[in-house]
Tab-separated table of C-alpha atoms and ligand atoms in Angstrom:
chain	number	residue	atom	x	y	z
A	1	MET	CA	-7.741	33.408	4.275
A	2	THR	CA	-4.608	31.276	3.855
A	3	LEU	CA	-4.872	28.670	1.148
A	4	ILE	CA	-2.843	25.464	0.942
A	5	LEU	CA	-2.650	23.495	-2.280
A	6	ALA	CA	-2.177	19.706	-1.990
A	7	LEU	CA	-1.103	17.542	-4.937
A	8	ASP	CA	-1.048	13.742	-5.249
A	9	PHE	CA	0.876	12.119	-8.109
A	10	GLY	CA	-0.270	8.482	-7.757
A	11	GLY	CA	0.745	5.673	-10.102
A	12	THR	CA	-2.516	5.738	-12.035
A	13	LYS	CA	-4.294	8.844	-10.823
A	14	LEU	CA	-3.623	12.503	-10.220
A	15	ALA	CA	-5.423	14.552	-7.611
A	16	ALA	CA	-5.291	18.131	-6.411
A	17	ALA	CA	-7.158	19.806	-3.578
A	18	MET	CA	-7.259	23.122	-1.828
A	19	VAL	CA	-7.971	23.866	1.812
A	20	ASN	CA	-8.001	26.832	4.163
A	21	VAL	CA	-5.373	26.515	6.883
A	22	GLY	CA	-7.008	24.959	9.950
A	23	SER	CA	-9.993	23.593	8.042
A	24	ARG	CA	-10.732	19.893	7.685
A	25	GLU	CA	-12.821	20.162	4.580
A	26	TRP	CA	-11.591	20.621	1.065
A	27	LEU	CA	-12.498	23.926	-0.482
A	28	ARG	CA	-12.069	22.453	-3.953
A	29	TYR	CA	-10.980	19.030	-5.120
A	30	GLU	CA	-10.213	17.427	-8.488
A	31	ARG	CA	-9.105	13.961	-9.425
A	32	ARG	CA	-8.201	12.555	-12.811
A	33	LEU	CA	-6.928	9.234	-14.145
A	34	SER	CA	-3.506	9.183	-15.737
A	35	PRO	CA	-3.769	8.318	-19.462
A	36	ALA	CA	-2.763	4.781	-20.458
A	37	LYS	CA	0.558	5.852	-21.983
A	38	ALA	CA	1.391	8.545	-19.450
A	39	ASP	CA	4.898	9.821	-18.937
A	40	ALA	CA	6.262	12.483	-16.611
A	41	SER	CA	5.454	15.338	-19.005
A	42	THR	CA	1.825	14.281	-19.611
A	43	ASP	CA	1.339	13.848	-15.838
A	44	LEU	CA	2.806	17.293	-15.208
A	45	GLU	CA	0.590	18.848	-17.861
A	46	ILE	CA	-2.565	17.283	-16.399
A	47	MET	CA	-1.545	18.378	-12.906
A	48	ARG	CA	-0.942	21.949	-14.098
A	49	SER	CA	-4.424	22.087	-15.603
A	50	LEU	CA	-5.909	20.731	-12.339
A	51	ILE	CA	-4.002	23.358	-10.370
A	52	TYR	CA	-5.137	26.299	-12.503
A	53	SER	CA	-8.702	25.062	-12.432
A	54	LEU	CA	-8.578	24.874	-8.600
A	55	LEU	CA	-6.827	28.185	-7.995
A	56	GLN	CA	-9.249	30.254	-10.095
A	57	GLY	CA	-6.861	33.181	-9.973
A	58	THR	CA	-6.065	32.931	-6.234
A	59	LYS	CA	-2.580	32.238	-4.892
A	60	PRO	CA	-1.832	29.555	-2.279
A	61	ALA	CA	0.534	30.220	0.647
A	62	ALA	CA	2.300	26.913	0.050
A	63	ILE	CA	2.105	23.693	-1.962
A	64	GLY	CA	2.519	20.163	-0.556
A	65	VAL	CA	3.135	17.238	-2.870
A	66	SER	CA	2.792	13.482	-2.431
A	67	PHE	CA	4.620	11.464	-5.089
A	68	GLY	CA	4.101	7.731	-5.722
A	69	GLY	CA	7.765	6.760	-5.880
A	70	PRO	CA	11.145	7.414	-4.285
A	71	VAL	CA	11.840	11.094	-3.625
A	72	ASP	CA	14.796	12.971	-2.173
A	73	ALA	CA	12.708	14.988	0.277
A	74	SER	CA	15.577	17.322	1.207
A	75	THR	CA	15.776	18.703	-2.352
A	76	GLY	CA	12.265	17.771	-3.533
A	77	THR	CA	13.694	15.807	-6.451
A	78	VAL	CA	11.858	12.735	-7.710
A	79	ARG	CA	14.243	9.803	-8.152
A	80	LEU	CA	11.955	7.750	-10.378
A	81	SER	CA	8.467	6.292	-10.688
A	82	HIS	CA	7.940	2.534	-10.805
A	83	HIS	CA	4.735	3.093	-12.797
A	84	VAL	CA	5.278	6.075	-15.089
A	85	PRO	CA	8.393	6.555	-17.301
A	86	GLY	CA	10.369	9.784	-17.522
A	87	TRP	CA	10.381	10.787	-13.835
A	88	GLU	CA	14.088	10.095	-13.305
A	89	ASN	CA	15.680	13.003	-11.389
A	90	ILE	CA	12.864	15.485	-12.030
A	91	PRO	CA	13.317	18.520	-9.702
A	92	LEU	CA	9.594	18.709	-8.907
A	93	LYS	CA	9.945	21.153	-5.992
A	94	HIS	CA	11.946	23.616	-8.107
A	95	LEU	CA	9.607	23.331	-11.095
A	96	LEU	CA	6.582	24.173	-8.944
A	97	GLU	CA	8.361	26.914	-6.984
A	98	ASP	CA	9.477	28.559	-10.234
A	99	GLU	CA	5.983	28.468	-11.684
A	100	PHE	CA	3.913	29.433	-8.642
A	101	GLY	CA	6.391	31.456	-6.576
A	102	VAL	CA	5.508	29.847	-3.223
A	103	PRO	CA	7.279	27.308	-0.940
A	104	VAL	CA	6.810	23.678	-2.014
A	105	GLY	CA	7.379	20.445	-0.045
A	106	VAL	CA	7.648	17.072	-1.807
A	107	ASP	CA	7.890	13.577	-0.314
A	108	ASN	CA	6.948	10.027	-1.245
A	109	ASP	CA	3.369	8.844	-0.761
A	110	ALA	CA	3.946	6.468	2.163
A	111	ASN	CA	5.733	9.134	4.213
A	112	VAL	CA	3.129	11.724	3.274
A	113	ALA	CA	0.184	9.432	4.048
A	114	ALA	CA	1.772	8.658	7.432
A	115	LEU	CA	1.896	12.382	8.107
A	116	GLY	CA	-1.725	12.773	6.964
A	117	GLU	CA	-3.009	10.061	9.312
A	118	HIS	CA	-0.847	11.488	12.107
A	119	ARG	CA	-2.172	15.023	11.736
A	120	PHE	CA	-5.769	14.437	10.613
A	121	GLY	CA	-6.616	10.732	10.948
A	122	ALA	CA	-6.160	7.547	12.993
A	123	GLY	CA	-2.826	8.714	14.358
A	124	GLU	CA	-3.996	12.003	15.832
A	125	GLY	CA	-2.496	12.472	19.275
A	126	TYR	CA	0.092	9.702	18.800
A	127	ASP	CA	3.700	10.841	18.529
A	128	SER	CA	5.151	7.522	17.429
A	129	LEU	CA	3.370	5.596	14.740
A	130	PHE	CA	4.015	3.482	11.719
A	131	TYR	CA	1.665	3.779	8.764
A	132	ILE	CA	1.382	0.802	6.410
A	133	THR	CA	-0.415	0.747	3.079
A	134	VAL	CA	-1.347	-2.659	1.666
A	135	SER	CA	-2.669	-2.491	-1.879
A	136	THR	CA	-0.820	-3.109	-5.182
A	137	GLY	CA	2.340	-2.952	-3.094
A	138	VAL	CA	3.143	-2.779	0.610
A	139	GLY	CA	4.774	0.434	1.836
A	140	GLY	CA	5.277	2.185	5.136
A	141	GLY	CA	6.068	5.554	6.651
A	142	TRP	CA	7.293	6.572	10.103
A	143	ILE	CA	6.271	9.336	12.446
A	144	LEU	CA	8.690	9.411	15.371
A	145	ASN	CA	8.486	12.046	18.104
A	146	GLY	CA	5.821	13.777	16.028
A	147	LYS	CA	7.971	14.097	12.900
A	148	PRO	CA	8.507	12.036	9.753
A	149	TRP	CA	11.532	9.746	9.983
A	150	ARG	CA	12.874	9.077	6.500
A	151	GLY	CA	16.148	7.308	7.303
A	152	ALA	CA	19.655	8.321	6.240
A	153	GLY	CA	18.941	7.750	2.552
A	154	GLY	CA	15.181	8.275	2.591
A	155	MET	CA	14.507	4.527	2.554
A	156	ALA	CA	13.078	4.003	6.064
A	157	GLY	CA	9.762	2.190	6.365
A	158	GLU	CA	10.157	-0.458	3.647
A	159	ILE	CA	8.158	-3.068	5.561
A	160	GLY	CA	7.034	-4.553	2.234
A	161	HIS	CA	10.469	-6.038	1.728
A	162	ILE	CA	11.054	-7.419	5.188
A	163	VAL	CA	11.618	-11.151	4.678
A	164	VAL	CA	9.194	-13.230	6.741
A	165	ASP	CA	9.652	-16.567	4.938
A	166	PRO	CA	13.179	-17.079	3.534
A	167	ALA	CA	11.992	-20.249	1.749
A	168	GLY	CA	8.939	-18.511	0.294
A	169	PRO	CA	8.200	-17.440	-3.287
A	170	VAL	CA	10.449	-14.940	-5.108
A	171	CYS	CA	9.450	-11.274	-4.813
A	172	LEU	CA	9.910	-8.656	-7.525
A	173	CYS	CA	12.836	-7.300	-5.466
A	174	GLY	CA	14.621	-10.641	-5.982
A	175	LYS	CA	14.388	-11.932	-2.413
A	176	ARG	CA	12.108	-14.679	-1.156
A	177	GLY	CA	9.097	-14.436	1.109
A	178	CYS	CA	8.883	-10.653	1.550
A	179	VAL	CA	5.774	-9.238	3.263
A	180	GLU	CA	4.745	-7.722	-0.079
A	181	ARG	CA	5.207	-11.038	-1.906
A	182	LEU	CA	2.618	-12.622	0.376
A	183	ALA	CA	0.299	-9.742	1.247
A	184	SER	CA	-0.095	-7.352	-1.717
A	185	GLY	CA	-3.322	-7.623	-3.720
A	186	PRO	CA	-1.718	-8.722	-7.035
A	187	TYR	CA	0.516	-11.278	-5.299
A	188	MET	CA	-2.441	-12.703	-3.342
A	189	ALA	CA	-4.217	-13.162	-6.671
A	190	GLN	CA	-1.102	-14.801	-8.154
A	191	ASN	CA	-0.757	-17.157	-5.179
A	192	ALA	CA	-4.383	-18.278	-5.506
A	193	ARG	CA	-4.028	-18.661	-9.280
A	194	GLU	CA	-0.897	-20.792	-8.982
A	195	ILE	CA	-2.536	-23.170	-6.542
A	196	LEU	CA	-5.568	-23.552	-8.820
A	197	GLU	CA	-3.435	-23.910	-11.997
A	198	ASN	CA	-1.183	-26.530	-10.447
A	199	VAL	CA	-4.191	-28.520	-9.418
A	200	ASP	CA	-5.418	-28.369	-13.037
A	201	ALA	CA	-2.016	-29.310	-14.444
A	202	SER	CA	-1.609	-32.295	-12.190
A	203	ALA	CA	-5.037	-33.586	-13.063
A	204	ALA	CA	-4.188	-33.317	-16.792
A	205	SER	CA	-0.900	-35.139	-16.575
A	206	ARG	CA	0.440	-37.368	-13.837
A	207	ARG	CA	3.697	-37.979	-15.786
A	208	VAL	CA	5.262	-34.660	-14.912
A	209	PRO	CA	7.386	-35.064	-11.781
A	210	PRO	CA	5.794	-32.619	-9.372
A	211	SER	CA	7.978	-30.049	-7.623
A	212	ARG	CA	8.119	-29.857	-3.855
A	213	LEU	CA	5.829	-26.868	-3.993
A	214	LEU	CA	3.348	-28.711	-6.160
A	215	CYS	CA	3.396	-31.691	-3.791
A	216	GLU	CA	2.629	-29.357	-0.965
A	217	ARG	CA	-0.257	-27.809	-2.868
A	218	LEU	CA	-1.683	-31.162	-3.887
A	219	ARG	CA	-1.566	-32.311	-0.294
A	220	GLN	CA	-3.322	-29.130	0.668
A	221	ARG	CA	-5.979	-29.729	-1.973
A	222	GLU	CA	-6.433	-33.351	-0.878
A	223	ALA	CA	-6.717	-32.228	2.713
A	224	PHE	CA	-9.471	-29.840	1.712
A	225	ARG	CA	-11.299	-32.697	-0.072
A	226	ARG	CA	-11.014	-35.090	2.849
A	227	GLU	CA	-12.354	-32.504	5.239
A	228	GLY	CA	-15.162	-31.680	2.840
A	229	ARG	CA	-14.070	-28.039	2.628
A	230	GLN	CA	-14.476	-25.622	-0.243
A	231	GLY	CA	-11.199	-25.582	-2.169
A	232	GLY	CA	-11.333	-22.816	-4.744
A	233	GLU	CA	-14.781	-23.486	-6.210
A	234	ILE	CA	-16.206	-20.155	-5.061
A	235	LEU	CA	-13.110	-18.353	-6.295
A	236	ARG	CA	-13.355	-20.054	-9.694
A	237	GLY	CA	-17.033	-19.130	-9.856
A	238	LEU	CA	-16.269	-15.438	-9.283
A	239	VAL	CA	-14.086	-15.324	-12.428
A	240	GLY	CA	-16.080	-17.764	-14.548
A	241	ASP	CA	-13.090	-20.142	-14.505
A	242	ASP	CA	-10.867	-17.506	-16.190
A	243	LEU	CA	-8.051	-17.420	-13.650
A	244	LYS	CA	-6.385	-14.428	-15.343
A	245	LEU	CA	-9.209	-12.291	-13.937
A	246	LEU	CA	-8.361	-13.083	-10.310
A	247	THR	CA	-7.629	-10.083	-8.088
A	248	GLY	CA	-6.741	-9.634	-4.448
A	249	GLN	CA	-10.211	-8.268	-3.822
A	250	LEU	CA	-11.841	-11.377	-5.314
A	251	VAL	CA	-9.663	-13.556	-3.071
A	252	SER	CA	-11.005	-11.553	-0.106
A	253	GLU	CA	-14.590	-11.902	-1.351
A	254	ALA	CA	-14.262	-15.653	-1.886
A	255	ALA	CA	-12.741	-16.026	1.580
A	256	ALA	CA	-15.653	-14.116	3.101
A	257	ALA	CA	-18.048	-16.404	1.214
A	258	GLY	CA	-16.422	-19.501	2.768
A	259	ASP	CA	-13.884	-20.598	0.139
A	260	ASP	CA	-11.172	-22.349	2.160
A	261	LEU	CA	-8.502	-22.029	-0.504
A	262	ALA	CA	-9.077	-18.268	-0.673
A	263	LYS	CA	-9.056	-18.147	3.133
A	264	GLU	CA	-5.701	-19.901	3.165
A	265	VAL	CA	-4.218	-17.302	0.790
A	266	LEU	CA	-5.740	-14.413	2.745
A	267	HIS	CA	-4.596	-15.824	6.091
A	268	LYS	CA	-1.078	-16.193	4.725
A	269	ALA	CA	-1.177	-12.510	3.748
A	270	ALA	CA	-2.407	-11.517	7.214
A	271	TRP	CA	0.211	-13.797	8.787
A	272	ALA	CA	3.012	-12.137	6.757
A	273	LEU	CA	1.870	-8.665	7.795
A	274	GLY	CA	1.528	-9.790	11.413
A	275	VAL	CA	5.086	-11.155	11.457
A	276	GLY	CA	6.375	-7.927	9.904
A	277	ILE	CA	4.472	-5.763	12.385
A	278	GLY	CA	5.504	-7.842	15.417
A	279	ASN	CA	9.171	-7.535	14.443
A	280	VAL	CA	8.880	-3.803	13.785
A	281	ALA	CA	7.165	-3.386	17.177
A	282	ASN	CA	10.065	-5.142	18.911
A	283	LEU	CA	12.603	-2.997	17.102
A	284	MET	CA	11.027	0.478	17.301
A	285	ASN	CA	8.214	0.294	19.877
A	286	PRO	CA	5.737	2.722	18.217
A	287	GLN	CA	2.403	3.397	19.962
A	288	ARG	CA	0.290	2.653	16.906
A	289	PHE	CA	0.319	0.878	13.581
A	290	VAL	CA	-2.143	2.502	11.176
A	291	LEU	CA	-3.103	0.277	8.244
A	292	GLY	CA	-4.602	1.546	4.997
A	293	GLY	CA	-5.037	0.285	1.428
A	294	GLY	CA	-7.554	-2.006	-0.265
A	295	VAL	CA	-6.279	-5.294	1.174
A	296	THR	CA	-6.938	-4.092	4.733
A	297	LYS	CA	-10.665	-3.986	3.910
A	298	ALA	CA	-10.657	-7.793	3.628
A	299	GLY	CA	-12.754	-8.248	6.772
A	300	ASP	CA	-12.652	-9.355	10.424
A	301	ASP	CA	-10.947	-12.642	9.730
A	302	PHE	CA	-7.984	-10.877	8.127
A	303	TRP	CA	-7.690	-8.461	11.060
A	304	GLN	CA	-7.958	-11.211	13.665
A	305	VAL	CA	-5.118	-13.244	12.131
A	306	LEU	CA	-3.011	-10.118	11.735
A	307	GLN	CA	-3.519	-8.999	15.349
A	308	ARG	CA	-2.950	-12.468	16.784
A	309	VAL	CA	0.269	-13.075	14.851
A	310	ALA	CA	1.665	-9.591	15.598
A	311	LEU	CA	1.055	-10.170	19.337
A	312	GLU	CA	2.660	-13.610	19.169
A	313	ILE	CA	5.769	-12.226	17.471
A	314	ALA	CA	6.199	-9.141	19.674
A	315	LEU	CA	7.592	-9.466	23.185
A	316	PRO	CA	4.879	-9.398	25.860
A	317	GLU	CA	6.325	-6.149	27.261
A	318	VAL	CA	5.999	-4.356	23.908
A	319	ASP	CA	2.627	-2.605	23.813
A	320	PHE	CA	1.050	-1.352	20.621
A	321	GLU	CA	-2.254	-1.043	18.802
A	322	ILE	CA	-3.040	-1.890	15.187
A	323	VAL	CA	-5.864	0.246	13.807
A	324	PRO	CA	-7.381	0.934	10.385
A	325	ALA	CA	-6.527	4.190	8.605
A	326	VAL	CA	-9.424	6.629	8.368
A	327	LEU	CA	-8.504	9.004	5.546
A	328	GLY	CA	-8.716	6.423	2.742
A	329	ASP	CA	-7.547	7.640	-0.682
A	330	ASP	CA	-7.218	11.180	0.665
A	331	ALA	CA	-4.411	10.341	3.134
A	332	PRO	CA	-1.642	11.546	0.741
A	333	LEU	CA	-3.512	14.816	0.067
A	334	TRP	CA	-4.031	15.557	3.776
A	335	GLY	CA	-0.407	14.598	4.370
A	336	ALA	CA	0.619	17.036	1.641
A	337	VAL	CA	-1.249	19.758	3.538
A	338	ALA	CA	0.637	18.813	6.722
A	339	LEU	CA	3.926	18.764	4.777
A	340	THR	CA	3.643	22.506	4.193
A	341	SER	CA	3.744	23.214	7.936
A	342	ILE	CA	6.766	21.170	9.061
B	1	ZN	ZN1	10.584	-7.984	-1.862
C-alpha cells in the first residue's frame, strides 16, 4: 500500500487528505477553517495537527502541496500569501521534507488545480488545457503537452489580469478593465453596488455634476424604466436594502430571478471572461478550457454569454471547448496528489 498525502493551504481554509496510489477515493480527509488572525505559523501548526491526525502512525511515500499564493515551484519556496501574513520566503518544501523525511512537491493553487482536473477531472485525456478559477479572484493554470507550464518566472496563466476594457474600472493590480475586475465575485458585487448607490445619490441631489460614468449609469437606469424592466429591485430585496451585504452569488441569484440590473453585471462578467478566453485560444490553441470556482455556477445564461463571446473573439479556425470543472473544492488536493508523480 503506497500512501500519498495531499495538503491544501487555501486563503481561509486548510485541508489535508490521504489516498492510496491509483485510487480515486480519499482514504482520510480533514478540513479546517483558518482562524481569523491567522499567520504563517498558526497555519503551519494547524496543518501539522491535521497531518498527524491523518497519518495515524503510517508514513506516506510522498507529499504534494497546493498553496494559495505565488510559489517558486523549483525550490518549493512560498513567495508570499495575499491573504495570510508571514508567508514571505517560507521554504515549505524543505520544512516538510525535514519533518517527514519523504519527497515533497509544492506549487500554487491554480497550477495544482489545473493538474488535478487534467489527471482526475474534466481535463482527463486532454494534453493541452487551460484551467480557470473564478471566485474571489480569477486565476489560471496551464497544462501543455501533458505537463504544467509555469512560465519563465512562474507567472504563466494570469488570465485574471488580462485587460479586456482599457477604459474600464481600476483593478487592485492598478490597471483598468482586467478580467478579474469585471468577473470576480467581490468585484461583481461592487459593480452592482456602485450602480445602485449612484442611482440613490443622484436622486438625493441633482446639484452634484455627474461624472461620465454616472451619466452612463443613469441612462442605463432610465432605459430599464422605459422598457419596464426590473432594475435592481430584486437585488435590493435580497439584502434588505443594505447594499454592503451584496455578494457575487447574490448578483447571480438576482439575475436568475429576472433582475435586469443584476443580469447586466453578470453578463459583463461573462463577457470579460469570454474575451479573455477567446484571446488565449488564439494565442495558445489549447483543446479545452476548464472553468471552476463559485462564479461559474451562475447558471446557463452566464455560460451562454461566455461561450458566445469566446467564439466571437477567437478565429474561426481555432477550435476549443469550454467546460465546467468537476472536482470542485477538491481540485487542489487531487492536483497535489498528481504533483507527487511528475
Ligand atoms: Zn488587474
